[in-house]
Amino acid sequence: MKKDISIPDGPTPEDDPGDSQAALLIANQQLALQNRERAHQAAALAMANKELAFQSREKGKRAAELAIANKALAFENKEKELRAAELIILNAELTFQNQEKEARTAELIQANKELAFQVKEKRKRAAELLSANKKLAVRNYENEQLAEALTKANIALVSQHKEKELRAAELLIINKELESFNFITSHDLQEPLRKIQAFSTRILTEEYEQLSTKGRYYFERSRSSAQHMQNLINDLSAYARTSVQDRKFEKTNLGKIVSDVMDSLKERLQQTHAVIEMGRLCDVNVIPMQFRQLLRNLISNSVKFSMPDIPPHITIDCVYVPAEKRDPADFPLAVDHHRISVADNGIGFHPDYSSRIFDIFQRLHPKDSYDGTGIGLTIVKKIVENHHGVVTAKGTEGGGSTFIICIPARQE
C-alpha cells in the first residue's frame, strides 16, 4: 500500500534546521522506495502482458488444431456410417455362412472318419519315412562333402579367372613381340646359319682330307653347334607359332592326328623298332595343327629317351570324363573334358622333376647323352594352355613316363 507523504514547501519558524534536513532525507528515501516498487510493478505488468500475448497465440493454435480435429472427426463419423452399412451387409452374409457351416458340419463328421483312417495310414508311412530320412541324412552328408569340394574348386576357378585377366594384357604384348621374334628367326637368323652350313658342306667335300686331326675335331664341333643352333631356332619358331597363330578349334578324331604324326616320324620309328599302341581314341575339340605338334613332341620324346636295346613302346589313350566324375588333381575346372594319356617304357625321370620338366630349356639329362634344345615339352604345355587345359607328368627313374592331358570337351 502506498503511503502519502506530504512535504512542506519550506521550513517553518518552529522547525529546527537540523530536523528539516532529517525529514527531507527520510522523504527522499521513501520516494526512492516508491519508485523501485513502481519499477517492479511495471516489470511484473510487462511480464504479465507477455504471458497474456503468449497464451493468446497458443489459444489461436489450439483453435486451428480443434478446427482440423473437428474436420477429421466429421470424416470419421461419415466413415463409421459407411462401416455401419457394411456391417449390416456382413451380418447378413454371416448369417448365410452360419447356415452353410451347419451343412458343412455333417460333411466334417464324415471327413473326420476318413481322417482317422488316414492317420493310421500316415503312421505306417512314418516308419517308412524314418528309414528314408536316415538314408537321406547319409546322402546329405555326402552332398555337403561334395559342396565343400565344389566351393574350393570355385574359389580356385575365381582365382584362375583373375590370373587369366592379368595374363591377357601381358599376352597381347608378348604376342606382338613373338611375331617380331618369329620373323627374325625365320629370316634374319636363318640366313647366316645357312651360310655356315653351306660353307661347312664345302669344307667337308673339298677340304676335309687336308685338315689335321685337331682341325677335324674342331670342324665337327662347329658342325654340331651349327646343327644345334638350327634345331634351337626351329624349336623357338615352333614355340612362337603356338602363341601367335590363329586358334580355330575343330572337332577332330584323335586317331587321325596320331596316324599323321606316325607318318611324319615313320623313318625314326622304324629305326628304333618303336611300337605305338592306340587305345580308345575319341573325337576331340582341338586346333589340329597345334595338336599334331603336341603329339609329335611327346612321341619323339618317348623315342629319344627309350631304354638302351629295348624298343620303345608307347600307349596313347583318350576318355571322356563328365564334370561330376572328374579328378580335381588332374583337372580343376568343373566341366566335361577329355583325358588323354601318353605313356612309354623309357628311362623315365625322378618324380621331383614332375613340374620342372615343362620349363623352357630344362634338361634332365646331360647334353652329350641326349640331343635336344629343352623346348619340346615347353611347347607341349603352351599348346595345352591354348586349349584351356592342363598337362601333368608322372614318372620314375627307369620305369617310364606318363603325360596326362586334360582339355575341355567344348571350346569357346
Short mmCIF file of C-alpha atoms in Angstrom, two decimals:
data_model
loop_
_atom_site.label_atom_id
_atom_site.label_comp_id
_atom_site.label_asym_id
_atom_site.label_seq_id
_atom_site.Cartn_x
_atom_site.Cartn_y
_atom_site.Cartn_z
CA MET A 1 0.00 0.00 0.00
CA LYS A 2 1.24 3.37 -0.95
CA LYS A 3 1.79 5.92 1.81
CA ASP A 4 1.09 9.56 1.17
CA ILE A 5 3.82 11.75 2.45
CA SER A 6 3.33 15.50 2.44
CA ILE A 7 6.45 17.57 2.26
CA PRO A 8 6.15 21.21 3.37
CA ASP A 9 7.18 23.78 0.85
CA GLY A 10 9.69 25.37 3.18
CA PRO A 11 10.84 25.48 6.77
CA THR A 12 8.52 26.72 9.41
CA PRO A 13 9.62 29.01 12.07
CA GLU A 14 9.19 26.28 14.60
CA ASP A 15 11.36 23.77 12.81
CA ASP A 16 14.91 23.37 13.62
CA PRO A 17 17.21 23.40 10.62
CA GLY A 18 18.67 20.01 11.59
CA ASP A 19 15.21 18.48 11.88
CA SER A 20 14.24 19.79 8.48
CA GLN A 21 17.20 18.12 6.82
CA ALA A 22 16.44 14.83 8.51
CA ALA A 23 12.83 15.00 7.40
CA LEU A 24 13.92 15.74 3.86
CA LEU A 25 16.29 12.78 3.81
CA ILE A 26 13.55 10.48 5.04
CA ALA A 27 11.19 11.83 2.40
CA ASN A 28 13.77 11.18 -0.35
CA GLN A 29 14.33 7.62 0.82
CA GLN A 30 10.58 6.97 0.86
CA LEU A 31 10.29 8.43 -2.62
CA ALA A 32 13.12 6.19 -3.90
CA LEU A 33 11.41 3.18 -2.34
CA GLN A 34 8.16 4.10 -4.04
CA ASN A 35 9.99 4.44 -7.39
CA ARG A 36 11.56 0.98 -7.04
CA GLU A 37 8.18 -0.51 -6.17
CA ARG A 38 6.68 1.15 -9.21
CA ALA A 39 9.53 -0.22 -11.39
CA HIS A 40 8.92 -3.72 -10.00
CA GLN A 41 5.23 -3.39 -10.67
CA ALA A 42 5.92 -2.14 -14.20
CA ALA A 43 8.20 -5.15 -14.88
CA ALA A 44 5.60 -7.53 -13.45
CA LEU A 45 2.96 -5.88 -15.63
CA ALA A 46 5.18 -6.24 -18.72
CA MET A 47 5.74 -9.92 -17.92
CA ALA A 48 2.01 -10.44 -17.42
CA ASN A 49 1.35 -8.78 -20.80
CA LYS A 50 3.89 -11.13 -22.47
CA GLU A 51 2.29 -14.16 -20.88
CA LEU A 52 -1.14 -12.93 -21.95
CA ALA A 53 0.13 -12.47 -25.55
CA PHE A 54 1.72 -15.96 -25.49
CA GLN A 55 -1.49 -17.51 -24.17
CA SER A 56 -3.44 -15.72 -26.89
CA ARG A 57 -1.15 -17.19 -29.55
CA GLU A 58 -1.42 -20.67 -28.02
CA LYS A 59 -5.22 -20.35 -27.95
CA GLY A 60 -5.09 -19.43 -31.65
CA LYS A 61 -3.02 -22.52 -32.40
CA ARG A 62 -5.35 -24.71 -30.36
CA ALA A 63 -8.32 -23.23 -32.18
CA ALA A 64 -6.75 -24.18 -35.54
CA GLU A 65 -5.94 -27.68 -34.26
CA LEU A 66 -9.51 -28.06 -32.97
CA ALA A 67 -10.85 -27.00 -36.36
CA ILE A 68 -8.72 -29.68 -38.06
CA ALA A 69 -9.70 -32.26 -35.41
CA ASN A 70 -13.37 -31.40 -35.92
CA LYS A 71 -13.00 -31.95 -39.66
CA ALA A 72 -11.26 -35.27 -39.04
CA LEU A 73 -13.98 -36.24 -36.56
CA ALA A 74 -16.64 -35.37 -39.09
CA PHE A 75 -14.84 -37.52 -41.67
CA GLU A 76 -14.56 -40.39 -39.16
CA ASN A 77 -18.26 -40.13 -38.41
CA LYS A 78 -19.03 -40.44 -42.10
CA GLU A 79 -16.67 -43.42 -42.30
CA LYS A 80 -18.43 -45.01 -39.33
CA GLU A 81 -21.76 -44.57 -41.06
CA LEU A 82 -20.34 -46.29 -44.15
CA ARG A 83 -18.90 -49.09 -41.99
CA ALA A 84 -22.25 -49.47 -40.27
CA ALA A 85 -23.89 -50.07 -43.62
CA GLU A 86 -21.14 -52.54 -44.50
CA LEU A 87 -21.61 -54.31 -41.16
CA ILE A 88 -25.29 -54.78 -41.89
CA ILE A 89 -24.34 -56.47 -45.15
CA LEU A 90 -21.64 -58.50 -43.40
CA ASN A 91 -24.10 -59.64 -40.74
CA ALA A 92 -26.39 -60.87 -43.48
CA GLU A 93 -23.51 -62.72 -45.06
CA LEU A 94 -22.50 -64.11 -41.66
CA THR A 95 -25.98 -65.45 -41.16
CA PHE A 96 -25.73 -67.18 -44.52
CA GLN A 97 -22.30 -68.53 -43.66
CA ASN A 98 -23.60 -69.94 -40.36
CA GLN A 99 -26.24 -71.80 -42.27
CA GLU A 100 -23.57 -73.10 -44.60
CA LYS A 101 -21.43 -74.15 -41.62
CA GLU A 102 -24.23 -76.30 -40.29
CA ALA A 103 -24.37 -78.02 -43.64
CA ARG A 104 -20.62 -78.49 -43.60
CA THR A 105 -20.69 -79.93 -40.07
CA ALA A 106 -22.20 -83.14 -41.34
CA GLU A 107 -19.59 -83.25 -44.05
CA LEU A 108 -16.84 -82.72 -41.45
CA ILE A 109 -18.07 -85.63 -39.37
CA GLN A 110 -17.65 -87.84 -42.38
CA ALA A 111 -14.30 -86.21 -43.18
CA ASN A 112 -13.10 -86.87 -39.60
CA LYS A 113 -13.82 -90.55 -40.03
CA GLU A 114 -11.81 -90.56 -43.22
CA LEU A 115 -9.08 -88.57 -41.45
CA ALA A 116 -8.85 -91.15 -38.70
CA PHE A 117 -8.26 -93.77 -41.34
CA GLN A 118 -5.62 -91.59 -42.99
CA VAL A 119 -3.86 -91.07 -39.64
CA LYS A 120 -3.44 -94.81 -39.34
CA GLU A 121 -2.03 -94.88 -42.84
CA LYS A 122 0.32 -91.98 -42.03
CA ARG A 123 1.69 -93.82 -39.03
CA LYS A 124 2.59 -96.65 -41.33
CA ARG A 125 4.22 -94.21 -43.70
CA ALA A 126 6.06 -92.52 -40.80
CA ALA A 127 8.06 -95.66 -40.18
CA GLU A 128 8.92 -95.78 -43.85
CA LEU A 129 9.89 -92.08 -43.82
CA LEU A 130 12.10 -92.60 -40.78
CA SER A 131 14.08 -95.17 -42.70
CA ALA A 132 14.17 -92.91 -45.76
CA ASN A 133 15.34 -89.95 -43.61
CA LYS A 134 18.27 -91.95 -42.32
CA LYS A 135 19.28 -92.70 -45.89
CA LEU A 136 18.73 -89.05 -46.78
CA ALA A 137 20.96 -87.95 -43.88
CA VAL A 138 23.75 -90.08 -45.31
CA ARG A 139 23.20 -88.57 -48.75
CA ASN A 140 23.12 -85.05 -47.28
CA TYR A 141 26.46 -85.65 -45.62
CA GLU A 142 27.89 -86.84 -48.92
CA ASN A 143 26.39 -83.79 -50.65
CA GLU A 144 27.95 -81.50 -48.04
CA GLN A 145 31.33 -83.06 -48.71
CA LEU A 146 30.79 -82.60 -52.43
CA ALA A 147 29.62 -78.98 -51.90
CA GLU A 148 32.75 -78.25 -49.89
CA ALA A 149 34.90 -79.67 -52.66
CA LEU A 150 32.95 -77.64 -55.24
CA THR A 151 33.37 -74.48 -53.15
CA LYS A 152 37.11 -74.97 -53.05
CA ALA A 153 37.13 -75.64 -56.78
CA ASN A 154 35.07 -72.49 -57.43
CA ILE A 155 37.45 -70.40 -55.31
CA ALA A 156 40.32 -71.80 -57.33
CA LEU A 157 38.39 -71.03 -60.52
CA VAL A 158 37.80 -67.40 -59.47
CA SER A 159 41.49 -67.07 -58.72
CA GLN A 160 42.34 -68.55 -62.11
CA HIS A 161 39.97 -66.15 -63.87
CA LYS A 162 41.67 -63.20 -62.19
CA GLU A 163 45.04 -64.58 -63.21
CA LYS A 164 43.82 -65.01 -66.77
CA GLU A 165 42.65 -61.40 -66.90
CA LEU A 166 46.08 -60.25 -65.72
CA ARG A 167 47.82 -62.51 -68.21
CA ALA A 168 45.58 -61.42 -71.10
CA ALA A 169 47.09 -57.94 -71.16
CA GLU A 170 50.58 -59.39 -70.90
CA LEU A 171 49.88 -61.85 -73.70
CA LEU A 172 48.85 -59.07 -76.08
CA ILE A 173 52.30 -57.53 -75.67
CA ILE A 174 54.07 -60.90 -75.73
CA ASN A 175 52.27 -61.98 -78.90
CA LYS A 176 53.42 -58.87 -80.71
CA GLU A 177 56.97 -59.50 -79.54
CA LEU A 178 56.73 -63.15 -80.57
CA GLU A 179 55.52 -62.17 -84.03
CA SER A 180 58.59 -59.99 -84.37
CA PHE A 181 60.82 -62.76 -82.98
CA ASN A 182 59.29 -65.34 -85.30
CA PHE A 183 60.07 -63.12 -88.27
CA ILE A 184 63.65 -62.67 -87.08
CA THR A 185 64.21 -66.40 -86.53
CA SER A 186 62.61 -67.24 -89.88
CA HIS A 187 64.71 -64.77 -91.86
CA ASP A 188 67.48 -62.83 -90.13
CA LEU A 189 68.89 -65.74 -88.06
CA GLN A 190 68.34 -68.42 -90.67
CA GLU A 191 70.33 -66.69 -93.40
CA PRO A 192 73.77 -66.59 -91.67
CA LEU A 193 73.16 -70.11 -90.36
CA ARG A 194 72.53 -71.35 -93.91
CA LYS A 195 75.81 -69.81 -94.99
CA ILE A 196 77.65 -71.51 -92.11
CA GLN A 197 76.11 -74.84 -93.07
CA ALA A 198 76.85 -74.27 -96.79
CA PHE A 199 80.50 -73.45 -96.12
CA SER A 200 80.75 -76.43 -93.76
CA THR A 201 79.43 -78.69 -96.52
CA ARG A 202 82.02 -77.33 -98.96
CA ILE A 203 84.82 -77.88 -96.42
CA LEU A 204 83.54 -81.40 -95.82
CA THR A 205 83.55 -82.27 -99.53
CA GLU A 206 86.62 -80.32 -100.68
CA GLU A 207 88.98 -79.66 -97.76
CA TYR A 208 88.20 -82.25 -95.09
CA GLU A 209 91.01 -84.65 -96.05
CA GLN A 210 93.57 -81.84 -95.74
CA LEU A 211 92.58 -80.97 -92.15
CA SER A 212 94.68 -82.18 -89.24
CA THR A 213 93.17 -84.44 -86.61
CA LYS A 214 92.70 -81.45 -84.33
CA GLY A 215 91.23 -79.43 -87.20
CA ARG A 216 88.74 -82.18 -87.96
CA TYR A 217 87.76 -82.26 -84.30
CA TYR A 218 87.08 -78.53 -84.25
CA PHE A 219 85.29 -78.79 -87.60
CA GLU A 220 82.95 -81.50 -86.29
CA ARG A 221 82.31 -79.44 -83.18
CA SER A 222 81.44 -76.44 -85.38
CA ARG A 223 79.05 -78.52 -87.50
CA SER A 224 77.42 -79.95 -84.36
CA SER A 225 77.00 -76.47 -82.87
CA ALA A 226 75.51 -75.16 -86.13
CA GLN A 227 73.05 -78.06 -86.23
CA HIS A 228 72.16 -77.45 -82.58
CA MET A 229 71.53 -73.79 -83.37
CA GLN A 230 69.35 -74.83 -86.33
CA ASN A 231 67.31 -77.10 -84.04
CA LEU A 232 67.06 -74.36 -81.43
CA ILE A 233 65.83 -71.81 -83.97
CA ASN A 234 63.29 -74.31 -85.33
CA ASP A 235 62.01 -75.08 -81.82
CA LEU A 236 61.83 -71.41 -80.86
CA SER A 237 59.92 -70.69 -84.07
CA ALA A 238 57.51 -73.53 -83.27
CA TYR A 239 57.04 -72.16 -79.75
CA ALA A 240 56.39 -68.67 -81.11
CA ARG A 241 53.83 -70.03 -83.57
CA THR A 242 51.85 -71.65 -80.76
CA SER A 243 51.30 -68.17 -79.31
CA VAL A 244 50.56 -66.09 -82.39
CA GLN A 245 48.80 -68.35 -84.88
CA ASP A 246 45.00 -68.37 -85.24
CA ARG A 247 43.29 -70.62 -82.73
CA LYS A 248 40.45 -72.24 -84.67
CA PHE A 249 39.02 -75.24 -82.84
CA GLU A 250 37.74 -78.18 -84.89
CA LYS A 251 36.18 -81.47 -83.88
CA THR A 252 38.88 -83.95 -84.90
CA ASN A 253 39.40 -87.66 -84.39
CA LEU A 254 42.47 -88.19 -82.22
CA GLY A 255 43.32 -91.40 -84.08
CA LYS A 256 43.66 -89.41 -87.32
CA ILE A 257 46.09 -87.00 -85.66
CA VAL A 258 48.16 -89.88 -84.24
CA SER A 259 48.29 -91.52 -87.70
CA ASP A 260 49.51 -88.27 -89.27
CA VAL A 261 52.26 -87.96 -86.65
CA MET A 262 53.31 -91.59 -87.17
CA ASP A 263 53.63 -90.94 -90.91
CA SER A 264 55.84 -87.89 -90.30
CA LEU A 265 58.06 -89.93 -87.91
CA LYS A 266 57.97 -93.13 -89.95
CA GLU A 267 61.73 -93.45 -90.54
CA ARG A 268 62.62 -92.71 -86.91
CA LEU A 269 60.02 -95.19 -85.64
CA GLN A 270 61.30 -97.88 -87.98
CA GLN A 271 64.93 -97.30 -86.98
CA THR A 272 64.12 -97.74 -83.27
CA HIS A 273 61.52 -100.52 -83.85
CA ALA A 274 59.08 -98.41 -81.86
CA VAL A 275 55.56 -99.71 -81.23
CA ILE A 276 52.66 -97.27 -80.81
CA GLU A 277 49.55 -98.78 -79.25
CA MET A 278 46.38 -96.78 -79.74
CA GLY A 279 43.62 -97.39 -77.19
CA ARG A 280 40.29 -95.58 -77.09
CA LEU A 281 40.79 -92.55 -79.33
CA CYS A 282 37.73 -90.31 -79.33
CA ASP A 283 36.80 -87.12 -81.17
CA VAL A 284 38.31 -84.03 -79.51
CA ASN A 285 37.74 -80.31 -79.95
CA VAL A 286 41.25 -79.03 -80.79
CA ILE A 287 43.40 -76.85 -83.02
CA PRO A 288 44.55 -79.65 -85.38
CA MET A 289 47.93 -78.19 -86.38
CA GLN A 290 48.92 -77.46 -82.78
CA PHE A 291 47.75 -80.84 -81.50
CA ARG A 292 49.77 -82.63 -84.18
CA GLN A 293 52.81 -80.70 -82.92
CA LEU A 294 51.96 -81.69 -79.34
CA LEU A 295 51.73 -85.43 -80.07
CA ARG A 296 54.79 -85.28 -82.33
CA ASN A 297 56.83 -83.78 -79.46
CA LEU A 298 55.61 -86.37 -76.94
CA ILE A 299 56.17 -89.35 -79.25
CA SER A 300 59.61 -88.02 -80.26
CA ASN A 301 60.46 -87.62 -76.58
CA SER A 302 59.45 -91.22 -75.86
CA VAL A 303 61.62 -92.48 -78.72
CA LYS A 304 64.58 -90.28 -77.76
CA PHE A 305 64.54 -91.29 -74.08
CA SER A 306 63.99 -95.01 -74.63
CA MET A 307 65.90 -97.70 -72.71
CA PRO A 308 69.08 -98.99 -74.41
CA ASP A 309 68.44 -102.12 -76.51
CA ILE A 310 64.72 -102.05 -75.66
CA PRO A 311 62.30 -100.95 -78.43
CA PRO A 312 60.11 -98.01 -77.37
CA HIS A 313 56.53 -98.97 -76.54
CA ILE A 314 54.14 -96.02 -76.50
CA THR A 315 50.48 -96.23 -75.43
CA ILE A 316 48.03 -93.45 -76.31
CA ASP A 317 44.55 -93.42 -74.78
CA CYS A 318 41.64 -90.95 -74.55
CA VAL A 319 38.49 -91.00 -72.39
CA TYR A 320 35.55 -88.64 -71.97
CA VAL A 321 35.11 -87.53 -68.34
CA PRO A 322 31.86 -85.86 -67.15
CA ALA A 323 32.34 -82.91 -64.82
CA GLU A 324 30.84 -84.73 -61.81
CA LYS A 325 33.29 -87.64 -62.19
CA ARG A 326 36.45 -85.63 -62.75
CA ASP A 327 39.57 -85.95 -60.60
CA PRO A 328 40.42 -82.42 -59.32
CA ALA A 329 44.08 -83.49 -59.17
CA ASP A 330 44.04 -83.93 -62.97
CA PHE A 331 41.70 -81.11 -63.96
CA PRO A 332 40.49 -78.34 -61.59
CA LEU A 333 37.73 -76.95 -63.83
CA ALA A 334 34.26 -78.38 -63.15
CA VAL A 335 33.46 -79.05 -66.83
CA ASP A 336 33.17 -82.08 -69.09
CA HIS A 337 36.59 -82.86 -70.55
CA HIS A 338 38.77 -85.37 -72.40
CA ARG A 339 41.63 -87.07 -70.58
CA ILE A 340 44.44 -88.04 -72.96
CA SER A 341 47.38 -90.10 -71.73
CA VAL A 342 50.70 -90.82 -73.49
CA ALA A 343 52.74 -93.47 -71.65
CA ASP A 344 56.05 -95.12 -72.54
CA ASN A 345 58.57 -97.67 -71.24
CA GLY A 346 61.57 -95.33 -71.44
CA ILE A 347 64.16 -94.21 -68.92
CA GLY A 348 61.60 -92.06 -67.10
CA PHE A 349 62.60 -89.34 -64.63
CA HIS A 350 62.68 -88.64 -60.91
CA PRO A 351 59.25 -87.59 -59.51
CA ASP A 352 60.81 -84.38 -58.13
CA TYR A 353 61.08 -83.11 -61.73
CA SER A 354 57.35 -83.55 -62.48
CA SER A 355 56.68 -79.80 -62.54
CA ARG A 356 60.09 -78.53 -63.70
CA ILE A 357 60.08 -80.78 -66.75
CA PHE A 358 57.91 -78.26 -68.66
CA ASP A 359 60.19 -75.26 -68.00
CA ILE A 360 61.82 -73.80 -71.09
CA PHE A 361 65.39 -75.03 -71.75
CA GLN A 362 65.00 -77.50 -68.87
CA ARG A 363 67.17 -80.59 -69.42
CA LEU A 364 67.08 -83.59 -67.05
CA HIS A 365 69.97 -85.43 -68.75
CA PRO A 366 73.47 -84.46 -69.93
CA LYS A 367 73.61 -82.74 -73.32
CA ASP A 368 76.18 -85.19 -74.67
CA SER A 369 73.95 -88.15 -73.76
CA TYR A 370 70.74 -86.93 -75.41
CA ASP A 371 70.45 -84.22 -78.05
CA GLY A 372 67.73 -81.60 -77.97
CA THR A 373 67.05 -77.98 -77.03
CA GLY A 374 64.90 -78.34 -73.92
CA ILE A 375 61.92 -76.62 -75.57
CA GLY A 376 59.84 -79.59 -76.74
CA LEU A 377 57.84 -80.07 -73.53
CA THR A 378 57.51 -76.30 -73.09
CA ILE A 379 55.75 -76.26 -76.47
CA VAL A 380 53.51 -79.12 -75.27
CA LYS A 381 52.48 -77.14 -72.19
CA LYS A 382 51.86 -73.99 -74.26
CA ILE A 383 49.63 -75.87 -76.71
CA VAL A 384 47.64 -77.42 -73.85
CA GLU A 385 47.16 -73.94 -72.31
CA ASN A 386 45.95 -72.72 -75.73
CA HIS A 387 43.26 -75.40 -75.39
CA HIS A 388 42.33 -74.15 -71.87
CA GLY A 389 43.64 -77.40 -70.42
CA VAL A 390 46.19 -78.84 -68.01
CA VAL A 391 49.12 -81.20 -68.62
CA THR A 392 50.88 -83.20 -65.90
CA ALA A 393 53.78 -85.62 -66.00
CA LYS A 394 54.39 -88.72 -63.91
CA GLY A 395 57.47 -90.88 -63.98
CA THR A 396 60.04 -92.95 -62.13
CA GLU A 397 63.70 -93.45 -62.93
CA GLY A 398 63.94 -96.49 -65.18
CA GLY A 399 60.17 -97.03 -65.04
CA GLY A 400 58.94 -94.97 -67.98
CA SER A 401 56.86 -91.80 -68.01
CA THR A 402 53.22 -90.84 -68.50
CA PHE A 403 51.89 -87.49 -69.70
CA ILE A 404 48.24 -86.72 -68.88
CA ILE A 405 46.47 -84.00 -70.87
CA CYS A 406 43.02 -82.75 -69.87
CA ILE A 407 41.16 -80.34 -72.18
CA PRO A 408 37.51 -79.17 -72.10
CA ALA A 409 35.15 -81.16 -74.30
CA ARG A 410 33.64 -77.89 -75.54
CA GLN A 411 35.79 -74.92 -76.53
CA GLU A 412 34.60 -71.32 -76.82
#
